[in-house]
Short mmCIF file of C-alpha atoms in Angstrom, two decimals:
data_model
loop_
_atom_site.label_atom_id
_atom_site.label_comp_id
_atom_site.label_asym_id
_atom_site.label_seq_id
_atom_site.Cartn_x
_atom_site.Cartn_y
_atom_site.Cartn_z
CA ALA A 1438 -21.34 -19.98 -10.87
CA SER A 1439 -20.32 -16.37 -10.57
CA SER A 1440 -18.69 -14.12 -7.99
CA GLU A 1441 -19.09 -10.40 -7.52
CA ILE A 1442 -17.63 -7.61 -5.48
CA GLY A 1443 -19.80 -4.55 -4.95
CA SER A 1444 -23.15 -6.06 -5.96
CA PHE A 1445 -25.37 -9.07 -5.48
CA HIS A 1446 -25.67 -10.93 -8.79
CA GLY A 1447 -25.51 -7.63 -10.73
CA ALA A 1448 -29.00 -6.81 -9.55
CA GLY A 1449 -28.65 -4.55 -6.58
CA ASN A 1450 -27.51 -4.29 -2.99
CA TYR A 1451 -24.67 -2.19 -4.33
CA LEU A 1452 -21.76 -1.27 -2.11
CA THR A 1453 -21.47 2.39 -1.22
CA GLY A 1454 -18.02 2.90 0.22
CA MET A 1455 -14.47 1.59 -0.11
CA LEU A 1456 -13.00 -1.89 -0.22
CA GLY A 1457 -9.35 -2.35 0.67
CA GLU A 1458 -8.80 -6.10 0.72
CA ALA A 1459 -10.84 -9.30 0.58
CA LEU A 1460 -9.71 -12.87 1.27
CA VAL A 1461 -11.61 -16.09 0.62
CA TYR A 1462 -10.52 -19.48 2.00
CA SER A 1463 -12.27 -22.66 0.87
CA ARG A 1464 -12.45 -23.98 4.42
CA VAL A 1465 -13.21 -22.82 7.91
CA LEU A 1466 -10.09 -21.40 9.50
CA THR A 1467 -9.13 -22.49 13.00
CA THR A 1468 -9.39 -19.86 15.73
CA THR A 1469 -5.62 -19.31 15.65
CA GLU A 1470 -5.62 -18.99 11.84
CA ARG A 1471 -8.58 -16.59 11.89
CA GLN A 1472 -6.87 -14.45 14.51
CA THR A 1473 -3.69 -14.41 12.42
CA VAL A 1474 -5.64 -13.22 9.36
CA GLU A 1475 -7.36 -10.58 11.50
CA GLY A 1476 -3.96 -9.49 12.83
CA TYR A 1477 -2.48 -9.30 9.31
CA LEU A 1478 -5.36 -7.17 8.01
CA ALA A 1479 -5.49 -4.99 11.13
CA CYS A 1480 -1.73 -4.29 11.02
CA LYS A 1481 -1.62 -3.66 7.29
CA TRP A 1482 -4.67 -1.36 7.21
CA GLY A 1483 -4.02 0.49 10.49
CA LEU A 1484 -6.92 -1.12 12.34
CA GLN A 1485 -5.25 -2.67 15.38
CA SER A 1486 -7.26 -0.40 17.66
CA ASN A 1487 -10.41 -2.15 16.33
CA LEU A 1488 -9.24 -5.48 17.77
CA PRO A 1489 -10.26 -6.45 21.32
CA ALA A 1490 -7.53 -5.87 23.90
CA THR A 1491 -7.37 -9.65 24.44
CA HIS A 1492 -6.72 -10.37 20.74
CA PRO A 1493 -3.25 -11.93 20.22
CA TYR A 1494 -2.40 -9.23 17.66
CA ALA A 1495 -3.87 -6.19 19.43
CA ALA A 1496 -0.36 -4.94 20.23
CA SER A 1497 1.84 -6.79 17.72
CA CYS A 1498 1.71 -8.00 14.14
CA PRO A 1499 1.99 -11.54 12.77
CA SER A 1500 5.57 -12.06 11.59
CA ALA A 1501 6.32 -13.18 8.03
CA PHE A 1502 2.65 -13.83 7.30
CA THR A 1503 0.80 -13.40 4.02
CA PRO A 1504 -2.68 -14.72 3.24
CA ALA A 1505 -1.01 -17.41 1.08
CA SER A 1506 0.72 -18.75 4.21
CA LEU A 1507 -2.48 -20.68 4.98
CA THR A 1508 -3.81 -23.55 2.88
CA ASN A 1509 -6.91 -23.33 0.71
CA LEU A 1510 -6.67 -19.65 -0.21
CA ALA A 1511 -9.32 -19.47 -2.92
CA ALA A 1512 -9.17 -15.75 -3.80
CA TRP A 1513 -7.22 -12.68 -2.67
CA TYR A 1514 -8.07 -9.16 -3.79
CA ASP A 1515 -5.72 -6.39 -2.59
CA ALA A 1516 -6.46 -2.80 -3.62
CA GLY A 1517 -3.23 -1.72 -1.92
CA ASP A 1518 -1.32 -3.53 -4.69
CA ALA A 1519 -1.78 -1.38 -7.82
CA SER A 1520 -0.13 -4.06 -9.96
CA THR A 1521 -3.29 -6.18 -9.58
CA MET A 1522 -5.47 -3.53 -11.24
CA THR A 1523 -6.22 -2.66 -14.84
CA LEU A 1524 -7.04 1.05 -14.80
CA VAL A 1525 -8.49 3.35 -17.42
CA ALA A 1526 -6.16 6.30 -16.94
CA THR A 1527 -8.62 9.05 -17.81
CA ALA A 1528 -11.10 7.98 -15.14
CA SER A 1529 -9.06 5.85 -12.70
CA GLY A 1530 -11.79 3.32 -13.37
CA VAL A 1531 -10.94 -0.31 -12.62
CA THR A 1532 -11.84 -2.69 -15.42
CA ARG A 1533 -10.02 -5.72 -13.98
CA TRP A 1534 -8.88 -6.80 -10.49
CA ASN A 1535 -6.48 -9.73 -10.54
CA ASP A 1536 -6.60 -12.44 -7.91
CA LYS A 1537 -3.33 -12.79 -5.96
CA SER A 1538 -4.09 -16.32 -4.70
CA GLY A 1539 -2.74 -18.01 -7.82
CA ASN A 1540 -6.19 -19.44 -8.64
CA ALA A 1541 -6.94 -16.88 -11.38
CA VAL A 1542 -10.36 -15.88 -10.03
CA SER A 1543 -9.87 -12.41 -11.48
CA LEU A 1544 -12.74 -9.95 -11.59
CA ALA A 1545 -13.82 -7.86 -14.58
CA ALA A 1546 -16.04 -4.82 -14.88
CA PRO A 1547 -19.03 -4.56 -17.20
CA ALA A 1548 -18.31 -2.70 -20.44
CA ALA A 1549 -20.11 0.53 -19.52
CA GLN A 1550 -17.93 2.99 -17.58
CA GLN A 1551 -20.76 3.78 -15.13
CA TYR A 1552 -20.23 0.32 -13.57
CA TRP A 1553 -16.48 0.72 -12.95
CA PRO A 1554 -15.29 1.23 -9.38
CA VAL A 1555 -12.59 3.87 -8.97
CA TRP A 1556 -9.11 3.12 -7.61
CA THR A 1557 -8.11 5.81 -5.10
CA SER A 1558 -4.69 6.16 -3.49
CA ASN A 1559 -4.42 7.04 0.21
CA ALA A 1560 -8.04 6.02 0.81
CA ILE A 1561 -7.98 3.88 3.97
CA ASN A 1562 -5.30 4.82 6.51
CA GLY A 1563 -2.77 5.67 3.80
CA LEU A 1564 -3.45 2.69 1.52
CA ALA A 1565 -5.31 2.58 -1.77
CA ALA A 1566 -8.83 1.21 -2.03
CA LEU A 1567 -11.56 0.74 -4.60
CA VAL A 1568 -14.39 3.25 -4.28
CA PHE A 1569 -17.92 2.07 -5.03
CA SER A 1570 -20.63 4.72 -5.21
CA GLY A 1571 -23.73 2.56 -5.28
CA GLY A 1572 -23.80 1.12 -8.79
CA GLN A 1573 -20.36 -0.27 -9.55
CA TYR A 1574 -19.27 -3.89 -9.38
CA LEU A 1575 -16.74 -6.43 -10.61
CA TYR A 1576 -17.51 -10.04 -11.45
CA ALA A 1577 -16.02 -13.40 -12.39
CA THR A 1578 -17.72 -16.31 -14.12
CA SER A 1579 -16.08 -18.66 -11.64
CA GLY A 1580 -16.01 -18.10 -7.98
CA PHE A 1581 -15.26 -18.91 -4.42
CA PRO A 1582 -16.57 -22.24 -3.17
CA THR A 1583 -20.24 -22.10 -2.32
CA GLY A 1584 -22.14 -25.03 -0.97
CA SER A 1585 -19.21 -25.88 1.28
CA ASP A 1586 -17.52 -24.38 4.31
CA TYR A 1587 -15.44 -21.27 3.71
CA THR A 1588 -14.02 -18.18 5.42
CA ILE A 1589 -14.13 -14.61 4.13
CA ALA A 1590 -12.22 -11.68 5.62
CA ALA A 1591 -12.35 -8.11 4.33
CA VAL A 1592 -11.50 -4.50 5.11
CA ALA A 1593 -14.19 -1.99 4.10
CA LEU A 1594 -15.28 1.57 4.82
CA PHE A 1595 -18.94 2.26 4.16
CA GLY A 1596 -20.23 5.60 2.95
CA SER A 1597 -23.85 4.89 3.80
CA THR A 1598 -25.62 3.58 6.84
CA GLY A 1599 -27.86 1.16 4.95
CA ILE A 1600 -27.63 -2.58 5.31
CA ASN A 1601 -27.35 -3.30 1.59
CA ASN A 1602 -23.60 -2.95 1.24
CA ASN A 1603 -22.63 -6.15 -0.56
CA ILE A 1604 -18.92 -6.78 -0.20
CA LEU A 1605 -18.61 -10.14 -1.93
CA SER A 1606 -21.17 -12.61 -3.22
CA SER A 1607 -21.35 -15.88 -5.09
CA TYR A 1608 -24.27 -17.23 -7.08
CA LEU A 1609 -24.79 -20.75 -8.44
CA SER A 1610 -27.09 -21.53 -11.36
CA SER A 1611 -28.98 -23.83 -8.98
CA GLY A 1612 -30.11 -20.72 -7.12
CA THR A 1613 -27.78 -21.16 -4.14
CA THR A 1614 -26.30 -17.83 -3.08
CA HIS A 1615 -23.81 -16.71 -0.48
CA ALA A 1616 -22.93 -13.11 0.35
CA LEU A 1617 -20.98 -11.01 2.81
CA TYR A 1618 -22.75 -7.75 3.57
CA GLY A 1619 -21.60 -4.86 5.71
CA ASN A 1620 -23.95 -2.90 7.90
CA GLY A 1621 -22.40 0.48 7.21
CA GLY A 1622 -23.62 1.70 10.57
CA ASN A 1623 -20.58 3.94 11.07
CA GLY A 1624 -21.62 6.11 8.13
CA GLY A 1625 -18.19 6.15 6.52
CA THR A 1626 -16.08 7.30 9.43
CA THR A 1627 -14.21 4.16 10.50
CA PRO A 1628 -12.84 1.31 8.37
CA THR A 1629 -14.11 -2.06 9.51
CA LEU A 1630 -12.51 -5.46 9.58
CA TYR A 1631 -14.93 -8.28 8.61
#
């Protein structure tokens, strides 16, 4: 099995845009849990106005919540936390993105610098994000649970309007694949909560 951010099995559908945070749970979250995760991400990334007016966190933020507050957190990637990145100082290229879930599903970049996403401060509403320009990706030889129920939530800003913006994917040697794509229909003007 493998997992990737920014590409689909290293073979295309590259992300063009920015990724702020991605969460993977190895189960389906309840409606209340999902709304709490949405509220956490929306508050943190300045996206509350993207939530429907009837959303429980459209006007307030979840108190004392972190993604680890819920059970079965399989992976947590947070570009706003620079301590989770291994950067090459001369290029701000990210060669490693550590998983904050405690499950050690950390992502590495291929050896060639052309495949490294770039860490950029003040990228999405004042927080740092990884910038992918259509050929960069990070991968792990283990991954989030495929073949079972799971929940993925992410904050992304797309720089292109194509449909091939792979946010996160998982591939099993059996040929089973799962992926979260973003439409990118806003053309890079508004961050989106997925």
